[in-house]
PDB file of C-alpha atoms in Angstrom:
ATOM      1  CA  UNK W  30      -4.377 -22.585  83.342  1.00 72.00           C
ATOM      2  CA  UNK W  31      -1.291 -24.542  84.382  1.00 73.00           C
ATOM      3  CA  UNK W  32      -0.421 -25.108  80.721  1.00 73.00           C
ATOM      4  CA  UNK W  33       1.248 -21.706  80.354  1.00 73.00           C
ATOM      5  CA  UNK W  34       3.638 -22.615  83.175  1.00 73.00           C
ATOM      6  CA  UNK W  35       4.912 -25.595  81.186  1.00 79.00           C
ATOM      7  CA  UNK W  36       5.119 -24.344  77.597  1.00 81.00           C
ATOM      8  CA  UNK W  37       6.927 -21.028  78.133  1.00 83.00           C
ATOM      9  CA  UNK W  38      10.516 -20.295  79.111  1.00 85.00           C
ATOM     10  CA  UNK W  39      12.099 -17.041  80.216  1.00 85.00           C
ATOM     11  CA  UNK W  40      13.599 -14.947  77.469  1.00 84.00           C
ATOM     12  CA  UNK W  41      14.206 -11.352  76.549  1.00 86.00           C
ATOM     13  CA  UNK W  42      15.870  -9.073  74.046  1.00 88.00           C
ATOM     14  CA  UNK W  43      16.975  -5.445  74.027  1.00 89.00           C
ATOM     15  CA  UNK W  44      17.214  -3.593  70.720  1.00 91.00           C
ATOM     16  CA  UNK W  45      18.722  -0.134  70.312  1.00 93.00           C
ATOM     17  CA  UNK W  46      16.901   1.914  67.674  1.00 94.00           C
ATOM     18  CA  UNK W  47      17.729   5.328  66.263  1.00 95.00           C
ATOM     19  CA  UNK W  48      16.172   7.699  63.742  1.00 94.00           C
ATOM     20  CA  UNK W  49      19.273   9.877  63.504  1.00 94.00           C
ATOM     21  CA  UNK W  50      21.110   9.973  60.187  1.00 92.00           C
ATOM     22  CA  UNK W  51      24.580   9.936  61.756  1.00 93.00           C
ATOM     23  CA  UNK W  52      23.867   6.546  63.388  1.00 94.00           C
ATOM     24  CA  UNK W  53      23.417   4.843  60.035  1.00 92.00           C
ATOM     25  CA  UNK W  54      27.149   4.192  59.658  1.00 91.00           C
ATOM     26  CA  UNK W  55      27.239   1.971  62.756  1.00 93.00           C
ATOM     27  CA  UNK W  56      23.813   0.362  62.404  1.00 96.00           C
ATOM     28  CA  UNK W  57      23.317  -3.279  61.488  1.00 96.00           C
ATOM     29  CA  UNK W  58      19.845  -3.015  60.008  1.00 97.00           C
ATOM     30  CA  UNK W  59      17.337  -0.571  58.625  1.00 97.00           C
ATOM     31  CA  UNK W  60      13.660  -1.000  59.454  1.00 97.00           C
ATOM     32  CA  UNK W  61      11.743  -1.024  56.172  1.00 97.00           C
ATOM     33  CA  UNK W  62       8.229  -1.972  57.260  1.00 97.00           C
ATOM     34  CA  UNK W  63       6.307  -2.651  60.464  1.00 97.00           C
ATOM     35  CA  UNK W  64       2.817  -4.121  60.131  1.00 97.00           C
ATOM     36  CA  UNK W  65       0.776  -4.639  63.298  1.00 96.00           C
ATOM     37  CA  UNK W  66      -2.461  -6.608  63.217  1.00 96.00           C
ATOM     38  CA  UNK W  67      -4.679  -6.438  66.312  1.00 95.00           C
ATOM     39  CA  UNK W  68      -7.767  -8.653  66.449  1.00 94.00           C
ATOM     40  CA  UNK W  69      -9.001  -7.444  69.852  1.00 91.00           C
ATOM     41  CA  UNK W  70     -12.341  -6.277  68.456  1.00 92.00           C
ATOM     42  CA  UNK W  71     -13.273  -9.937  67.956  1.00 91.00           C
ATOM     43  CA  UNK W  72     -14.364 -11.602  71.217  1.00 92.00           C
ATOM     44  CA  UNK W  73     -13.002 -14.995  70.207  1.00 91.00           C
ATOM     45  CA  UNK W  74      -9.592 -13.515  69.440  1.00 92.00           C
ATOM     46  CA  UNK W  75      -9.542 -11.394  72.587  1.00 91.00           C
ATOM     47  CA  UNK W  76     -10.337 -14.395  74.783  1.00 90.00           C
ATOM     48  CA  UNK W  77      -7.889 -16.805  73.128  1.00 89.00           C
ATOM     49  CA  UNK W  78      -5.044 -15.704  75.452  1.00 88.00           C
ATOM     50  CA  UNK W  79      -6.197 -13.828  78.524  1.00 86.00           C
ATOM     51  CA  UNK W  80      -5.165 -13.217  82.109  1.00 86.00           C
ATOM     52  CA  UNK W  81      -7.931 -13.963  84.608  1.00 86.00           C
ATOM     53  CA  UNK W  82      -8.754 -15.555  87.968  1.00 87.00           C
ATOM     54  CA  UNK W  83      -9.269 -19.294  88.162  1.00 83.00           C
ATOM     55  CA  UNK W  84     -11.970 -20.965  90.231  1.00 83.00           C
ATOM     56  CA  UNK W  85      -9.917 -20.536  93.423  1.00 86.00           C
ATOM     57  CA  UNK W  86      -9.173 -16.869  92.831  1.00 86.00           C
ATOM     58  CA  UNK W  87      -5.590 -17.307  91.632  1.00 85.00           C
ATOM     59  CA  UNK W  88      -4.501 -15.118  88.721  1.00 86.00           C
ATOM     60  CA  UNK W  89      -3.198 -16.946  85.684  1.00 84.00           C
ATOM     61  CA  UNK W  90      -3.161 -16.971  81.896  1.00 84.00           C
ATOM     62  CA  UNK W  91      -5.760 -19.016  80.068  1.00 85.00           C
ATOM     63  CA  UNK W  92      -5.233 -20.377  76.555  1.00 84.00           C
ATOM     64  CA  UNK W  93      -8.379 -21.291  74.632  1.00 86.00           C
ATOM     65  CA  UNK W  94      -8.721 -24.204  72.244  1.00 86.00           C
ATOM     66  CA  UNK W  95      -9.434 -21.773  69.436  1.00 87.00           C
ATOM     67  CA  UNK W  96      -5.921 -20.286  69.684  1.00 85.00           C
ATOM     68  CA  UNK W  97      -4.548 -21.945  66.545  1.00 84.00           C
ATOM     69  CA  UNK W  98      -7.565 -20.850  64.505  1.00 87.00           C
ATOM     70  CA  UNK W  99      -7.300 -17.292  65.834  1.00 91.00           C
ATOM     71  CA  UNK W 100      -3.566 -17.188  65.080  1.00 89.00           C
ATOM     72  CA  UNK W 101      -4.207 -18.355  61.521  1.00 88.00           C
ATOM     73  CA  UNK W 102      -6.743 -15.596  60.915  1.00 91.00           C
ATOM     74  CA  UNK W 103      -4.402 -12.960  62.366  1.00 93.00           C
ATOM     75  CA  UNK W 104      -1.528 -14.186  60.180  1.00 91.00           C
ATOM     76  CA  UNK W 105      -3.641 -14.065  57.009  1.00 89.00           C
ATOM     77  CA  UNK W 106      -4.791 -10.534  57.801  1.00 92.00           C
ATOM     78  CA  UNK W 107      -1.239  -9.434  58.499  1.00 94.00           C
ATOM     79  CA  UNK W 108       0.106 -10.969  55.302  1.00 92.00           C
ATOM     80  CA  UNK W 109      -2.631  -9.317  53.223  1.00 89.00           C
ATOM     81  CA  UNK W 110      -1.410  -5.926  54.484  1.00 93.00           C
ATOM     82  CA  UNK W 111       2.300  -6.725  54.222  1.00 94.00           C
ATOM     83  CA  UNK W 112       2.219  -8.317  50.766  1.00 91.00           C
ATOM     84  CA  UNK W 113       1.641  -5.132  48.715  1.00 91.00           C
ATOM     85  CA  UNK W 114       4.517  -3.463  50.573  1.00 94.00           C
ATOM     86  CA  UNK W 115       7.174  -6.097  49.871  1.00 95.00           C
ATOM     87  CA  UNK W 116       6.206  -8.349  46.963  1.00 92.00           C
ATOM     88  CA  UNK W 117       7.487  -7.611  43.440  1.00 90.00           C
ATOM     89  CA  UNK W 118       4.834  -6.214  41.095  1.00 88.00           C
ATOM     90  CA  UNK W 119       4.755  -9.393  39.007  1.00 86.00           C
ATOM     91  CA  UNK W 120       4.025 -11.457  42.093  1.00 82.00           C
ATOM     92  CA  UNK W 121       1.271  -9.033  43.095  1.00 80.00           C
ATOM     93  CA  UNK W 122      -0.284  -9.413  39.641  1.00 83.00           C
ATOM     94  CA  UNK W 123      -0.216 -13.176  40.061  1.00 78.00           C
ATOM     95  CA  UNK W 124      -1.979 -12.797  43.405  1.00 74.00           C
ATOM     96  CA  UNK W 125      -4.645 -10.619  41.825  1.00 72.00           C
ATOM     97  CA  UNK W 126      -5.095 -13.061  38.970  1.00 71.00           C
ATOM     98  CA  UNK W 127      -5.242 -15.890  41.492  1.00 65.00           C
ATOM     99  CA  UNK W 128      -7.995 -14.092  43.416  1.00 64.00           C
ATOM    100  CA  UNK W 129     -10.071 -13.835  40.235  1.00 66.00           C
ATOM    101  CA  UNK W 130      -9.512 -17.511  39.484  1.00 62.00           C
ATOM    102  CA  UNK W 131     -10.366 -18.436  43.053  1.00 63.00           C
ATOM    103  CA  UNK W 132     -13.813 -16.895  42.727  1.00 63.00           C
ATOM    104  CA  UNK W 133     -14.381 -18.853  39.536  1.00 62.00           C
ATOM    105  CA  UNK W 134     -13.035 -22.066  41.072  1.00 56.00           C
ATOM    106  CA  UNK W 135     -15.225 -21.739  44.164  1.00 51.00           C
ATOM    107  CA  UNK W 136     -18.216 -21.393  41.888  1.00 51.00           C
ATOM    108  CA  UNK W 137     -17.084 -24.555  40.124  1.00 48.00           C
ATOM    109  CA  UNK W 138     -16.530 -26.382  43.405  1.00 52.00           C
ATOM    110  CA  UNK W 139     -12.720 -25.966  43.532  1.00 54.00           C
ATOM    111  CA  UNK W 140     -10.897 -24.123  46.303  1.00 57.00           C
ATOM    112  CA  UNK W 141      -7.311 -23.780  45.098  1.00 62.00           C
ATOM    113  CA  UNK W 142      -5.589 -20.643  46.407  1.00 66.00           C
ATOM    114  CA  UNK W 143      -2.475 -19.056  44.954  1.00 71.00           C
ATOM    115  CA  UNK W 144       0.172 -18.489  47.615  1.00 78.00           C
ATOM    116  CA  UNK W 145       2.612 -15.671  46.786  1.00 86.00           C
ATOM    117  CA  UNK W 146       6.310 -16.527  46.750  1.00 90.00           C
ATOM    118  CA  UNK W 147       7.668 -14.521  49.674  1.00 93.00           C
ATOM    119  CA  UNK W 148      11.173 -15.820  48.976  1.00 93.00           C
ATOM    120  CA  UNK W 149      11.226 -13.245  46.183  1.00 93.00           C
ATOM    121  CA  UNK W 150      10.863 -10.554  48.847  1.00 95.00           C
ATOM    122  CA  UNK W 151      13.039 -11.939  51.659  1.00 97.00           C
ATOM    123  CA  UNK W 152      16.294 -13.844  52.055  1.00 97.00           C
ATOM    124  CA  UNK W 153      15.633 -14.868  55.682  1.00 98.00           C
ATOM    125  CA  UNK W 154      12.638 -15.710  57.870  1.00 98.00           C
ATOM    126  CA  UNK W 155      12.383 -15.444  61.656  1.00 98.00           C
ATOM    127  CA  UNK W 156       9.194 -17.241  62.665  1.00 97.00           C
ATOM    128  CA  UNK W 157       7.731 -16.968  66.169  1.00 95.00           C
ATOM    129  CA  UNK W 158       9.121 -20.066  67.929  1.00 94.00           C
ATOM    130  CA  UNK W 159       5.998 -20.746  69.968  1.00 89.00           C
ATOM    131  CA  UNK W 160       6.142 -24.466  69.277  1.00 88.00           C
ATOM    132  CA  UNK W 161       6.786 -26.940  66.500  1.00 90.00           C
ATOM    133  CA  UNK W 162       3.164 -26.752  65.336  1.00 87.00           C
ATOM    134  CA  UNK W 163       3.373 -22.980  64.839  1.00 89.00           C
ATOM    135  CA  UNK W 164       6.594 -23.192  62.841  1.00 92.00           C
ATOM    136  CA  UNK W 165       5.217 -26.054  60.737  1.00 91.00           C
ATOM    137  CA  UNK W 166       1.982 -24.155  60.063  1.00 89.00           C
ATOM    138  CA  UNK W 167       3.726 -20.943  58.972  1.00 91.00           C
ATOM    139  CA  UNK W 168       6.138 -22.870  56.746  1.00 92.00           C
ATOM    140  CA  UNK W 169       3.252 -24.755  55.171  1.00 88.00           C
ATOM    141  CA  UNK W 170       1.028 -21.718  54.647  1.00 86.00           C
ATOM    142  CA  UNK W 171       3.860 -19.691  53.097  1.00 90.00           C
ATOM    143  CA  UNK W 172       5.199 -22.643  51.054  1.00 90.00           C
ATOM    144  CA  UNK W 173       8.634 -22.349  52.666  1.00 94.00           C
ATOM    145  CA  UNK W 174      11.360 -24.985  52.752  1.00 93.00           C
ATOM    146  CA  UNK W 175      12.679 -26.564  55.950  1.00 91.00           C
ATOM    147  CA  UNK W 176      15.912 -24.603  55.691  1.00 94.00           C
ATOM    148  CA  UNK W 177      13.904 -21.363  55.771  1.00 96.00           C
ATOM    149  CA  UNK W 178      12.701 -22.269  59.249  1.00 95.00           C
ATOM    150  CA  UNK W 179      16.064 -23.539  60.521  1.00 97.00           C
ATOM    151  CA  UNK W 180      16.716 -20.531  62.770  1.00 97.00           C
ATOM    152  CA  UNK W 181      13.270 -20.890  64.338  1.00 97.00           C
ATOM    153  CA  UNK W 182      13.599 -24.624  64.966  1.00 96.00           C
ATOM    154  CA  UNK W 183      17.075 -24.346  66.429  1.00 97.00           C
ATOM    155  CA  UNK W 184      15.974 -21.489  68.686  1.00 97.00           C
ATOM    156  CA  UNK W 185      13.059 -23.576  69.926  1.00 95.00           C
ATOM    157  CA  UNK W 186      15.398 -26.533  70.488  1.00 95.00           C
ATOM    158  CA  UNK W 187      17.938 -24.584  72.540  1.00 95.00           C
ATOM    159  CA  UNK W 188      15.942 -21.843  74.275  1.00 95.00           C
ATOM    160  CA  UNK W 189      12.410 -23.222  74.250  1.00 93.00           C
ATOM    161  CA  UNK W 190       9.333 -21.072  73.715  1.00 92.00           C
ATOM    162  CA  UNK W 191      10.422 -17.558  74.681  1.00 92.00           C
ATOM    163  CA  UNK W 192       7.383 -16.093  72.896  1.00 89.00           C
ATOM    164  CA  UNK W 193       7.935 -12.965  70.791  1.00 90.00           C
ATOM    165  CA  UNK W 194      11.539 -12.487  71.899  1.00 93.00           C
ATOM    166  CA  UNK W 195      12.365 -15.680  69.980  1.00 95.00           C
ATOM    167  CA  UNK W 196      12.582 -13.769  66.690  1.00 96.00           C
ATOM    168  CA  UNK W 197      15.661 -11.929  68.030  1.00 96.00           C
ATOM    169  CA  UNK W 198      17.327 -15.180  69.129  1.00 97.00           C
ATOM    170  CA  UNK W 199      16.691 -16.375  65.577  1.00 98.00           C
ATOM    171  CA  UNK W 200      18.282 -13.307  64.042  1.00 98.00           C
ATOM    172  CA  UNK W 201      21.304 -13.889  66.297  1.00 97.00           C
ATOM    173  CA  UNK W 202      21.444 -17.466  64.988  1.00 98.00           C
ATOM    174  CA  UNK W 203      21.512 -16.261  61.388  1.00 98.00           C
ATOM    175  CA  UNK W 204      24.253 -13.764  62.236  1.00 97.00           C
ATOM    176  CA  UNK W 205      26.368 -16.338  64.098  1.00 97.00           C
ATOM    177  CA  UNK W 206      26.060 -18.712  61.135  1.00 97.00           C
ATOM    178  CA  UNK W 207      27.283 -15.973  58.809  1.00 96.00           C
ATOM    179  CA  UNK W 208      24.134 -16.197  56.700  1.00 97.00           C
ATOM    180  CA  UNK W 209      23.139 -12.525  56.746  1.00 97.00           C
ATOM    181  CA  UNK W 210      24.861 -10.567  53.982  1.00 97.00           C
ATOM    182  CA  UNK W 211      24.750  -6.853  53.327  1.00 97.00           C
ATOM    183  CA  UNK W 212      21.560  -6.054  51.420  1.00 97.00           C
ATOM    184  CA  UNK W 213      19.653  -9.113  52.687  1.00 98.00           C
ATOM    185  CA  UNK W 214      16.055  -8.644  53.825  1.00 98.00           C
ATOM    186  CA  UNK W 215      14.695 -10.341  56.932  1.00 98.00           C
ATOM    187  CA  UNK W 216      11.062 -10.971  57.831  1.00 98.00           C
ATOM    188  CA  UNK W 217      10.262 -11.345  61.532  1.00 98.00           C
ATOM    189  CA  UNK W 218       6.802 -12.749  62.316  1.00 96.00           C
ATOM    190  CA  UNK W 219       5.576 -12.793  65.924  1.00 95.00           C
ATOM    191  CA  UNK W 220       2.315 -13.391  67.780  1.00 93.00           C
ATOM    192  CA  UNK W 221       0.953 -12.112  71.078  1.00 90.00           C
ATOM    193  CA  UNK W 222      -2.126 -11.900  73.234  1.00 88.00           C
ATOM    194  CA  UNK W 223      -4.833  -9.497  72.197  1.00 87.00           C
ATOM    195  CA  UNK W 224      -4.728 -11.263  69.715  1.00 93.00           C
ATOM    196  CA  UNK W 225      -1.856  -9.767  67.730  1.00 94.00           C
ATOM    197  CA  UNK W 226       0.305 -10.686  64.764  1.00 95.00           C
ATOM    198  CA  UNK W 227       3.205  -8.376  63.970  1.00 96.00           C
ATOM    199  CA  UNK W 228       5.625  -8.311  61.057  1.00 97.00           C
ATOM    200  CA  UNK W 229       8.907  -6.431  60.977  1.00 97.00           C
ATOM    201  CA  UNK W 230      10.946  -6.193  57.787  1.00 98.00           C
ATOM    202  CA  UNK W 231      14.640  -5.350  58.111  1.00 98.00           C
ATOM    203  CA  UNK W 232      17.396  -4.768  55.590  1.00 98.00           C
ATOM    204  CA  UNK W 233      21.003  -5.490  56.457  1.00 98.00           C
ATOM    205  CA  UNK W 234      23.018  -2.329  55.798  1.00 97.00           C
ATOM    206  CA  UNK W 235      26.441  -3.409  57.054  1.00 95.00           C
ATOM    207  CA  UNK W 236      28.906  -6.268  56.790  1.00 96.00           C
ATOM    208  CA  UNK W 237      28.316  -8.459  59.844  1.00 95.00           C
ATOM    209  CA  UNK W 238      31.034 -10.368  61.648  1.00 95.00           C
ATOM    210  CA  UNK W 239      29.769 -13.877  62.514  1.00 94.00           C
ATOM    211  CA  UNK W 240      32.351 -14.023  65.321  1.00 93.00           C
ATOM    212  CA  UNK W 241      30.797 -11.078  67.127  1.00 94.00           C
ATOM    213  CA  UNK W 242      29.568 -12.334  70.483  1.00 94.00           C
ATOM    214  CA  UNK W 243      25.850 -12.978  70.864  1.00 94.00           C
ATOM    215  CA  UNK W 244      23.459 -15.475  72.482  1.00 93.00           C
ATOM    216  CA  UNK W 245      24.685 -18.299  70.228  1.00 96.00           C
ATOM    217  CA  UNK W 246      28.427 -17.745  70.380  1.00 94.00           C
ATOM    218  CA  UNK W 247      29.180 -20.511  72.875  1.00 94.00           C
ATOM    219  CA  UNK W 248      27.688 -23.365  70.820  1.00 94.00           C
ATOM    220  CA  UNK W 249      26.806 -22.233  67.329  1.00 96.00           C
ATOM    221  CA  UNK W 250      29.286 -24.833  66.065  1.00 95.00           C
ATOM    222  CA  UNK W 251      26.953 -27.569  67.373  1.00 95.00           C
ATOM    223  CA  UNK W 252      23.996 -26.425  65.274  1.00 96.00           C
ATOM    224  CA  UNK W 253      21.921 -27.261  63.358  1.00 96.00           C
ATOM    225  CA  UNK W 254      20.931 -30.482  65.069  1.00 95.00           C
ATOM    226  CA  UNK W 255      18.617 -33.223  63.866  1.00 91.00           C
ATOM    227  CA  UNK W 256      15.281 -32.966  65.660  1.00 85.00           C
ATOM    228  CA  UNK W 257      13.328 -36.248  65.741  1.00 79.00           C
ATOM    229  CA  UNK W 258       9.695 -36.236  64.726  1.00 73.00           C
ATOM    230  CA  UNK W 259       7.189 -36.380  67.570  1.00 57.00           C
ATOM    231  CA  UNK W 260       5.459 -39.782  67.920  1.00 48.00           C
TER     232      UNK W 260
END
């Protein structure tokens, strides 16, 4: 139970939201979709991250060894709900055709799975920076390129694992780099205890000034940096 004291860092983000029409002119983004997946009905998922007493009666957070497996299941469930909302119709047809083929392939002893191209739905990805393994796994499962996960890796490098708030540090990174253009769509993917996987889809509705001060302003010029592979 000491592990959580070593893998997390302090972080936080405050976001001002409005549903009033007159605020649209000064808003940066419009929320298009919010998909929340909660796996708490499954005992294994519920117990993967849980606050409880240790053997000496001290309260702490316990992480189970099944956490990565639980996170993978939550992500797949979340994506299956998000996909029909954001993917182009042609890509959805390919997914449906792939599902039919998958059943035939499994019968024949093959297990190839078609992975939809989410880069046709989004220009930017903000992946929960809970560790290099999480970023690598999401990139691999979604067939993304390394540059798609740049904001996540740089956030992890500079700020450490700030849990779900990391997706807002990543969006700040993209803004400071001048990568977010008006009309761009951003996919934020975050995980939490429960176990939860949440997706937020935003659309940029204004012209952003990369020089506007944010969490990266003091050293954005030093990034990206080369991160060595772990031994």
